[in-house]
GROMACS .gro file of C-alpha atoms in nm:
model
  377
    1UNK     CA    1  13.956  17.879   8.856
    2UNK     CA    2  14.037  18.147   8.598
    3UNK     CA    3  13.826  17.998   8.320
    4UNK     CA    4  13.453  17.925   8.356
    5UNK     CA    5  13.347  17.597   8.511
    6UNK     CA    6  13.239  17.364   8.230
    7UNK     CA    7  12.908  17.193   8.310
    8UNK     CA    8  12.767  16.891   8.126
    9UNK     CA    9  12.407  16.789   8.192
   10UNK     CA   10  12.275  16.434   8.158
   11UNK     CA   11  11.896  16.424   8.142
   12UNK     CA   12  11.734  16.155   7.926
   13UNK     CA   13  11.378  16.279   7.883
   14UNK     CA   14  11.274  15.967   7.690
   15UNK     CA   15  11.243  15.795   8.026
   16UNK     CA   16  10.923  15.826   8.228
   17UNK     CA   17  10.950  16.005   8.562
   18UNK     CA   18  10.681  16.089   8.813
   19UNK     CA   19  10.817  16.442   8.838
   20UNK     CA   20  11.137  16.638   8.822
   21UNK     CA   21  11.306  16.842   9.091
   22UNK     CA   22  11.478  17.082   8.849
   23UNK     CA   23  11.822  16.935   8.917
   24UNK     CA   24  11.909  17.002   8.552
   25UNK     CA   25  11.866  17.375   8.621
   26UNK     CA   26  12.098  17.385   8.923
   27UNK     CA   27  12.376  17.589   8.758
   28UNK     CA   28  12.153  17.826   8.562
   29UNK     CA   29  12.231  18.187   8.649
   30UNK     CA   30  12.541  18.109   8.855
   31UNK     CA   31  12.855  18.315   8.792
   32UNK     CA   32  13.159  18.178   8.610
   33UNK     CA   33  12.985  17.869   8.473
   34UNK     CA   34  12.933  17.752   8.116
   35UNK     CA   35  12.691  17.472   8.028
   36UNK     CA   36  12.885  17.316   7.745
   37UNK     CA   37  12.637  17.043   7.654
   38UNK     CA   38  12.319  16.850   7.726
   39UNK     CA   39  12.308  16.472   7.680
   40UNK     CA   40  11.952  16.359   7.601
   41UNK     CA   41  11.848  16.077   7.369
   42UNK     CA   42  11.516  16.254   7.308
   43UNK     CA   43  11.537  16.499   7.017
   44UNK     CA   44  11.172  16.608   7.020
   45UNK     CA   45  11.129  16.972   7.125
   46UNK     CA   46  11.500  16.974   7.192
   47UNK     CA   47  11.535  17.349   7.142
   48UNK     CA   48  11.318  17.417   7.447
   49UNK     CA   49  11.529  17.199   7.674
   50UNK     CA   50  11.855  17.336   7.535
   51UNK     CA   51  11.733  17.689   7.602
   52UNK     CA   52  11.615  17.599   7.954
   53UNK     CA   53  11.959  17.475   8.062
   54UNK     CA   54  12.141  17.719   7.829
   55UNK     CA   55  12.349  17.441   7.677
   56UNK     CA   56  12.572  17.513   7.377
   57UNK     CA   57  12.576  17.164   7.224
   58UNK     CA   58  12.369  16.846   7.228
   59UNK     CA   59  12.461  16.479   7.246
   60UNK     CA   60  12.243  16.170   7.246
   61UNK     CA   61  12.505  15.974   7.442
   62UNK     CA   62  12.649  16.097   7.772
   63UNK     CA   63  12.976  15.902   7.735
   64UNK     CA   64  13.046  16.084   7.409
   65UNK     CA   65  12.967  16.412   7.582
   66UNK     CA   66  13.209  16.332   7.866
   67UNK     CA   67  13.488  16.237   7.625
   68UNK     CA   68  13.448  16.523   7.378
   69UNK     CA   69  13.352  16.810   7.607
   70UNK     CA   70  13.553  16.707   7.917
   71UNK     CA   71  13.328  16.897   8.160
   72UNK     CA   72  13.447  16.985   8.508
   73UNK     CA   73  13.110  16.889   8.657
   74UNK     CA   74  12.840  16.651   8.538
   75UNK     CA   75  12.481  16.710   8.647
   76UNK     CA   76  12.286  16.382   8.659
   77UNK     CA   77  11.919  16.476   8.664
   78UNK     CA   78  11.749  16.136   8.647
   79UNK     CA   79  11.546  16.055   8.958
   80UNK     CA   80  11.581  15.680   8.884
   81UNK     CA   81  11.853  15.529   9.106
   82UNK     CA   82  11.931  15.255   8.855
   83UNK     CA   83  12.060  15.521   8.611
   84UNK     CA   84  12.318  15.665   8.844
   85UNK     CA   85  12.582  15.396   8.893
   86UNK     CA   86  12.698  15.383   8.530
   87UNK     CA   87  12.679  15.761   8.494
   88UNK     CA   88  12.868  15.843   8.816
   89UNK     CA   89  13.129  15.573   8.750
   90UNK     CA   90  13.194  15.704   8.400
   91UNK     CA   91  13.225  16.061   8.524
   92UNK     CA   92  13.445  15.982   8.824
   93UNK     CA   93  13.685  15.765   8.623
   94UNK     CA   94  13.735  16.064   8.393
   95UNK     CA   95  13.799  16.301   8.682
   96UNK     CA   96  13.461  16.473   8.640
   97UNK     CA   97  13.290  16.592   8.957
   98UNK     CA   98  12.920  16.511   8.999
   99UNK     CA   99  12.595  16.667   9.114
  100UNK     CA  100  12.344  16.384   9.125
  101UNK     CA  101  11.971  16.363   9.192
  102UNK     CA  102  11.871  16.144   9.485
  103UNK     CA  103  11.869  15.853   9.556
  104UNK     CA  104  12.231  15.817   9.446
  105UNK     CA  105  12.170  15.441   9.435
  106UNK     CA  106  11.954  15.186   9.612
  107UNK     CA  107  12.236  14.933   9.633
  108UNK     CA  108  12.488  14.949   9.917
  109UNK     CA  109  12.760  14.768   9.723
  110UNK     CA  110  12.720  15.018   9.440
  111UNK     CA  111  12.747  15.305   9.688
  112UNK     CA  112  13.069  15.156   9.828
  113UNK     CA  113  13.215  15.120   9.480
  114UNK     CA  114  13.123  15.474   9.373
  115UNK     CA  115  13.285  15.618   9.685
  116UNK     CA  116  13.597  15.406   9.625
  117UNK     CA  117  13.626  15.533   9.267
  118UNK     CA  118  13.562  15.894   9.368
  119UNK     CA  119  13.830  15.876   9.637
  120UNK     CA  120  14.079  15.720   9.394
  121UNK     CA  121  14.025  16.002   9.141
  122UNK     CA  122  13.981  16.284   9.396
  123UNK     CA  123  13.632  16.350   9.263
  124UNK     CA  124  13.355  16.515   9.464
  125UNK     CA  125  13.004  16.369   9.446
  126UNK     CA  126  12.727  16.601   9.559
  127UNK     CA  127  12.379  16.452   9.598
  128UNK     CA  128  12.057  16.654   9.586
  129UNK     CA  129  11.957  16.591   9.947
  130UNK     CA  130  11.834  16.947   9.950
  131UNK     CA  131  11.734  16.975  10.316
  132UNK     CA  132  12.102  17.021  10.403
  133UNK     CA  133  12.094  17.343  10.197
  134UNK     CA  134  11.742  17.457  10.283
  135UNK     CA  135  11.704  17.761  10.510
  136UNK     CA  136  11.411  17.600  10.694
  137UNK     CA  137  11.616  17.297  10.803
  138UNK     CA  138  11.934  17.494  10.862
  139UNK     CA  139  11.729  17.714  11.096
  140UNK     CA  140  11.581  17.407  11.265
  141UNK     CA  141  11.929  17.266  11.325
  142UNK     CA  142  12.055  17.597  11.466
  143UNK     CA  143  11.758  17.631  11.700
  144UNK     CA  144  11.804  17.277  11.829
  145UNK     CA  145  12.173  17.341  11.894
  146UNK     CA  146  12.089  17.668  12.071
  147UNK     CA  147  11.847  17.488  12.303
  148UNK     CA  148  11.520  17.630  12.168
  149UNK     CA  149  11.336  17.305  12.251
  150UNK     CA  150  11.555  17.193  12.539
  151UNK     CA  151  11.710  16.849  12.513
  152UNK     CA  152  11.600  16.679  12.189
  153UNK     CA  153  11.430  16.347  12.256
  154UNK     CA  154  11.255  16.219  11.945
  155UNK     CA  155  11.282  16.281  11.571
  156UNK     CA  156  10.965  16.182  11.385
  157UNK     CA  157  10.946  16.168  11.006
  158UNK     CA  158  10.685  16.038  10.768
  159UNK     CA  159  10.653  16.007  10.392
  160UNK     CA  160  10.366  16.113  10.170
  161UNK     CA  161  10.176  15.793  10.256
  162UNK     CA  162   9.982  15.802   9.931
  163UNK     CA  163   9.946  15.506   9.693
  164UNK     CA  164  10.324  15.463   9.716
  165UNK     CA  165  10.315  15.431  10.096
  166UNK     CA  166  10.537  15.174  10.264
  167UNK     CA  167  10.860  15.057  10.103
  168UNK     CA  168  10.832  15.270   9.789
  169UNK     CA  169  10.769  15.580   9.999
  170UNK     CA  170  11.071  15.493  10.213
  171UNK     CA  171  11.303  15.470   9.911
  172UNK     CA  172  11.174  15.771   9.715
  173UNK     CA  173  11.086  16.022   9.987
  174UNK     CA  174  11.225  15.852  10.295
  175UNK     CA  175  11.574  15.916  10.163
  176UNK     CA  176  11.508  16.287  10.232
  177UNK     CA  177  11.351  16.226  10.573
  178UNK     CA  178  11.617  15.982  10.692
  179UNK     CA  179  11.893  16.217  10.582
  180UNK     CA  180  11.735  16.503  10.777
  181UNK     CA  181  11.764  16.290  11.091
  182UNK     CA  182  12.133  16.236  11.017
  183UNK     CA  183  12.182  16.606  10.940
  184UNK     CA  184  12.031  16.709  11.271
  185UNK     CA  185  12.175  16.443  11.501
  186UNK     CA  186  12.450  16.246  11.327
  187UNK     CA  187  12.446  15.896  11.181
  188UNK     CA  188  12.230  15.642  11.365
  189UNK     CA  189  12.383  15.359  11.566
  190UNK     CA  190  12.109  15.097  11.519
  191UNK     CA  191  11.762  15.031  11.382
  192UNK     CA  192  11.464  14.818  11.483
  193UNK     CA  193  11.175  14.790  11.239
  194UNK     CA  194  10.844  14.631  11.152
  195UNK     CA  195  10.745  14.596  10.787
  196UNK     CA  196  10.420  14.432  10.683
  197UNK     CA  197  10.242  14.334  10.362
  198UNK     CA  198   9.862  14.333  10.380
  199UNK     CA  199   9.882  14.289  10.755
  200UNK     CA  200  10.132  14.003  10.766
  201UNK     CA  201  10.508  14.020  10.830
  202UNK     CA  202  10.728  14.092  10.530
  203UNK     CA  203  10.889  13.789  10.365
  204UNK     CA  204  11.217  13.798  10.174
  205UNK     CA  205  11.049  13.707   9.847
  206UNK     CA  206  10.796  13.991   9.869
  207UNK     CA  207  10.812  14.266   9.606
  208UNK     CA  208  10.601  14.577   9.558
  209UNK     CA  209  10.483  14.694   9.218
  210UNK     CA  210  10.630  15.045   9.213
  211UNK     CA  211  10.540  15.353   9.010
  212UNK     CA  212  10.901  15.381   8.892
  213UNK     CA  213  11.183  15.126   8.858
  214UNK     CA  214  11.349  15.137   9.201
  215UNK     CA  215  11.504  14.794   9.242
  216UNK     CA  216  11.399  14.567   9.529
  217UNK     CA  217  11.117  14.731   9.727
  218UNK     CA  218  10.855  14.569   9.948
  219UNK     CA  219  10.602  14.640  10.221
  220UNK     CA  220  10.291  14.857  10.242
  221UNK     CA  221  10.342  14.950  10.608
  222UNK     CA  222  10.680  15.053  10.749
  223UNK     CA  223  10.763  15.153  11.104
  224UNK     CA  224  11.129  15.202  11.193
  225UNK     CA  225  11.299  15.314  11.514
  226UNK     CA  226  11.654  15.448  11.490
  227UNK     CA  227  11.893  15.512  11.775
  228UNK     CA  228  12.080  15.836  11.705
  229UNK     CA  229  12.373  15.970  11.913
  230UNK     CA  230  12.302  16.130  12.252
  231UNK     CA  231  11.997  15.913  12.319
  232UNK     CA  232  11.786  16.072  12.045
  233UNK     CA  233  11.533  15.826  11.903
  234UNK     CA  234  11.428  15.859  11.542
  235UNK     CA  235  11.102  15.729  11.401
  236UNK     CA  236  11.016  15.686  11.034
  237UNK     CA  237  10.681  15.550  10.925
  238UNK     CA  238  10.481  15.518  10.607
  239UNK     CA  239  10.148  15.348  10.550
  240UNK     CA  240  10.003  15.294  10.207
  241UNK     CA  241   9.694  15.484  10.098
  242UNK     CA  242   9.644  15.714  10.397
  243UNK     CA  243   9.640  16.037  10.194
  244UNK     CA  244   9.558  16.114   9.831
  245UNK     CA  245   9.519  16.492   9.821
  246UNK     CA  246   9.676  16.653  10.127
  247UNK     CA  247  10.053  16.644  10.172
  248UNK     CA  248  10.126  16.445  10.486
  249UNK     CA  249  10.504  16.423  10.449
  250UNK     CA  250  10.693  16.607  10.722
  251UNK     CA  251  10.924  16.601  11.023
  252UNK     CA  252  10.896  16.696  11.389
  253UNK     CA  253  11.159  16.712  11.660
  254UNK     CA  254  11.028  16.679  12.015
  255UNK     CA  255  11.238  16.811  12.301
  256UNK     CA  256  11.200  16.857  12.674
  257UNK     CA  257  11.085  17.218  12.628
  258UNK     CA  258  10.920  17.235  12.287
  259UNK     CA  259  10.862  17.095  11.939
  260UNK     CA  260  10.984  17.204  11.595
  261UNK     CA  261  10.788  17.089  11.289
  262UNK     CA  262  10.799  17.122  10.910
  263UNK     CA  263  10.540  16.991  10.665
  264UNK     CA  264  10.655  16.924  10.309
  265UNK     CA  265  10.391  17.141  10.143
  266UNK     CA  266  10.466  17.428   9.904
  267UNK     CA  267  10.532  17.672  10.189
  268UNK     CA  268  10.748  17.448  10.412
  269UNK     CA  269  10.718  17.672  10.714
  270UNK     CA  270  10.910  17.609  11.035
  271UNK     CA  271  10.672  17.597  11.331
  272UNK     CA  272  10.760  17.605  11.700
  273UNK     CA  273  10.556  17.488  11.998
  274UNK     CA  274  10.693  17.608  12.328
  275UNK     CA  275  10.510  17.355  12.542
  276UNK     CA  276  10.723  17.119  12.755
  277UNK     CA  277  10.438  16.868  12.747
  278UNK     CA  278  10.378  16.592  12.490
  279UNK     CA  279  10.230  16.699  12.153
  280UNK     CA  280   9.875  16.607  12.255
  281UNK     CA  281   9.882  16.849  12.551
  282UNK     CA  282   9.834  17.219  12.481
  283UNK     CA  283  10.050  17.234  12.168
  284UNK     CA  284  10.007  17.579  12.013
  285UNK     CA  285  10.242  17.645  11.721
  286UNK     CA  286  10.388  17.974  11.603
  287UNK     CA  287  10.565  18.032  11.274
  288UNK     CA  288  10.940  18.089  11.299
  289UNK     CA  289  11.071  18.373  11.078
  290UNK     CA  290  11.333  18.252  10.831
  291UNK     CA  291  11.610  18.501  10.761
  292UNK     CA  292  11.841  18.421  10.471
  293UNK     CA  293  12.194  18.556  10.511
  294UNK     CA  294  12.366  18.352  10.239
  295UNK     CA  295  12.435  18.502   9.900
  296UNK     CA  296  12.598  18.376   9.581
  297UNK     CA  297  12.810  18.665   9.457
  298UNK     CA  298  12.739  18.747   9.094
  299UNK     CA  299  12.439  18.516   9.056
  300UNK     CA  300  12.137  18.641   8.866
  301UNK     CA  301  11.790  18.633   9.018
  302UNK     CA  302  11.623  18.298   8.941
  303UNK     CA  303  11.336  18.323   8.693
  304UNK     CA  304  11.267  17.954   8.650
  305UNK     CA  305  11.150  17.644   8.832
  306UNK     CA  306  10.809  17.535   8.951
  307UNK     CA  307  10.879  17.545   9.326
  308UNK     CA  308  11.094  17.797   9.512
  309UNK     CA  309  11.231  17.526   9.745
  310UNK     CA  310  11.393  17.337   9.457
  311UNK     CA  311  11.506  17.647   9.267
  312UNK     CA  312  11.688  17.801   9.563
  313UNK     CA  313  11.837  17.488   9.713
  314UNK     CA  314  11.954  17.332   9.388
  315UNK     CA  315  12.150  17.655   9.330
  316UNK     CA  316  12.302  17.638   9.677
  317UNK     CA  317  12.391  17.272   9.614
  318UNK     CA  318  12.562  17.362   9.286
  319UNK     CA  319  12.744  17.658   9.440
  320UNK     CA  320  12.852  17.448   9.738
  321UNK     CA  321  12.993  17.182   9.504
  322UNK     CA  322  13.209  17.441   9.328
  323UNK     CA  323  13.335  17.568   9.665
  324UNK     CA  324  13.396  17.211   9.784
  325UNK     CA  325  13.612  17.140   9.478
  326UNK     CA  326  13.811  17.460   9.528
  327UNK     CA  327  13.855  17.395   9.901
  328UNK     CA  328  13.914  17.019   9.859
  329UNK     CA  329  13.639  16.924  10.106
  330UNK     CA  330  13.326  16.716  10.083
  331UNK     CA  331  13.007  16.888   9.964
  332UNK     CA  332  12.748  16.963  10.232
  333UNK     CA  333  12.529  16.684  10.089
  334UNK     CA  334  12.759  16.415   9.959
  335UNK     CA  335  12.798  16.049   9.862
  336UNK     CA  336  12.868  15.948  10.222
  337UNK     CA  337  12.537  16.100  10.333
  338UNK     CA  338  12.357  15.929  10.046
  339UNK     CA  339  12.516  15.594  10.134
  340UNK     CA  340  12.394  15.626  10.493
  341UNK     CA  341  12.032  15.655  10.377
  342UNK     CA  342  12.080  15.327  10.188
  343UNK     CA  343  12.228  15.172  10.505
  344UNK     CA  344  11.923  15.286  10.699
  345UNK     CA  345  11.675  15.149  10.444
  346UNK     CA  346  11.858  14.817  10.419
  347UNK     CA  347  11.872  14.808  10.798
  348UNK     CA  348  11.492  14.843  10.814
  349UNK     CA  349  11.442  14.537  10.594
  350UNK     CA  350  11.712  14.341  10.773
  351UNK     CA  351  11.559  14.412  11.113
  352UNK     CA  352  11.217  14.289  11.001
  353UNK     CA  353  11.353  13.976  10.833
  354UNK     CA  354  11.586  13.883  11.120
  355UNK     CA  355  11.360  13.998  11.401
  356UNK     CA  356  11.622  14.191  11.595
  357UNK     CA  357  11.791  14.526  11.646
  358UNK     CA  358  12.044  14.583  11.368
  359UNK     CA  359  12.369  14.775  11.438
  360UNK     CA  360  12.466  15.043  11.188
  361UNK     CA  361  12.666  15.064  10.967
  362UNK     CA  362  12.584  14.725  10.819
  363UNK     CA  363  12.846  14.454  10.795
  364UNK     CA  364  12.662  14.268  10.520
  365UNK     CA  365  12.646  14.492  10.212
  366UNK     CA  366  12.403  14.270  10.017
  367UNK     CA  367  12.048  14.401   9.982
  368UNK     CA  368  11.841  14.205  10.237
  369UNK     CA  369  11.561  14.138   9.986
  370UNK     CA  370  11.807  13.987   9.739
  371UNK     CA  371  11.986  13.744   9.970
  372UNK     CA  372  11.950  13.376   9.897
  373UNK     CA  373  12.021  13.070  10.109
  374UNK     CA  374  12.376  13.046   9.978
  375UNK     CA  375  12.447  13.410  10.077
  376UNK     CA  376  12.325  13.345  10.429
  377UNK     CA  377  12.547  13.042  10.496
   0.00000   0.00000   0.00000
């Protein structure tokens, strides 16, 4: 593209979020981009937010921004999945490409519709599933493929397991963990799960009171077993209230000759155990050096963001989206990946409610917690 890429940012700071991941800063410092506008209904301390994203103009309504500014790419920074359907639909129908915070949606029918619209308008939807861009997980994937831990057997992921543990943890943070399993091993073929509420089996009418509006969520104890290609088994679990201070969230991949592990703390180191025995037997870990070879030509050094992981990988996500548009390919973390995490989460609930192994992808696109007797007949 000869002219700069026009970027429009949608970030309504009147809404209450538990925390941001700096998605709104993804394009800051990248070459050949121009942030034409910020859409935010909150006008208090607006100058600070305009300066942070380096936007030229401000709108209180994102539809007006889309129609007047006609950006090439819309950045949707809300972490609330209920916000995304209307925003992505409006952008895609106008031929505007999208970089969206995760979860893209928590509704499988919405995900299907957004993908249909994007395909019809040749629009690319990138989703901030940042592990697909992160050096630590790219290195993990390469080492697995090179045989560093032998034949991979089991993928084990867990959420933060704080006061949000269980279903809320699975939706908010499990979307990252489940996608890492898909990134490493491909989309799962089936799921079997147990979800409980205060020690009893989940019922369809159960609902959790969540910290943020997330749609239908239930369960304070989730254990799910996924069957990935090549006989790899994937485990996701989250139990409410296990940890309040320490970060428990992380992933491990156990192979016939070793184990690779990452904890989701500030450092996010990749650790390798070379033991061929199970984790409880003589597991001594060493840190794996991470060597970054990727560069973004012409980008300035980042001088913003509260965590290096988000700063670096949001930029790679933004840069990858530009390259994907130019090369007419899907972004590295895209709407199809995001839809699969919704399939996996819905599959967990379906397995518990129906008491059986559930094949993936799902034939029934209705959320299992929202089905009624008429739907089931």
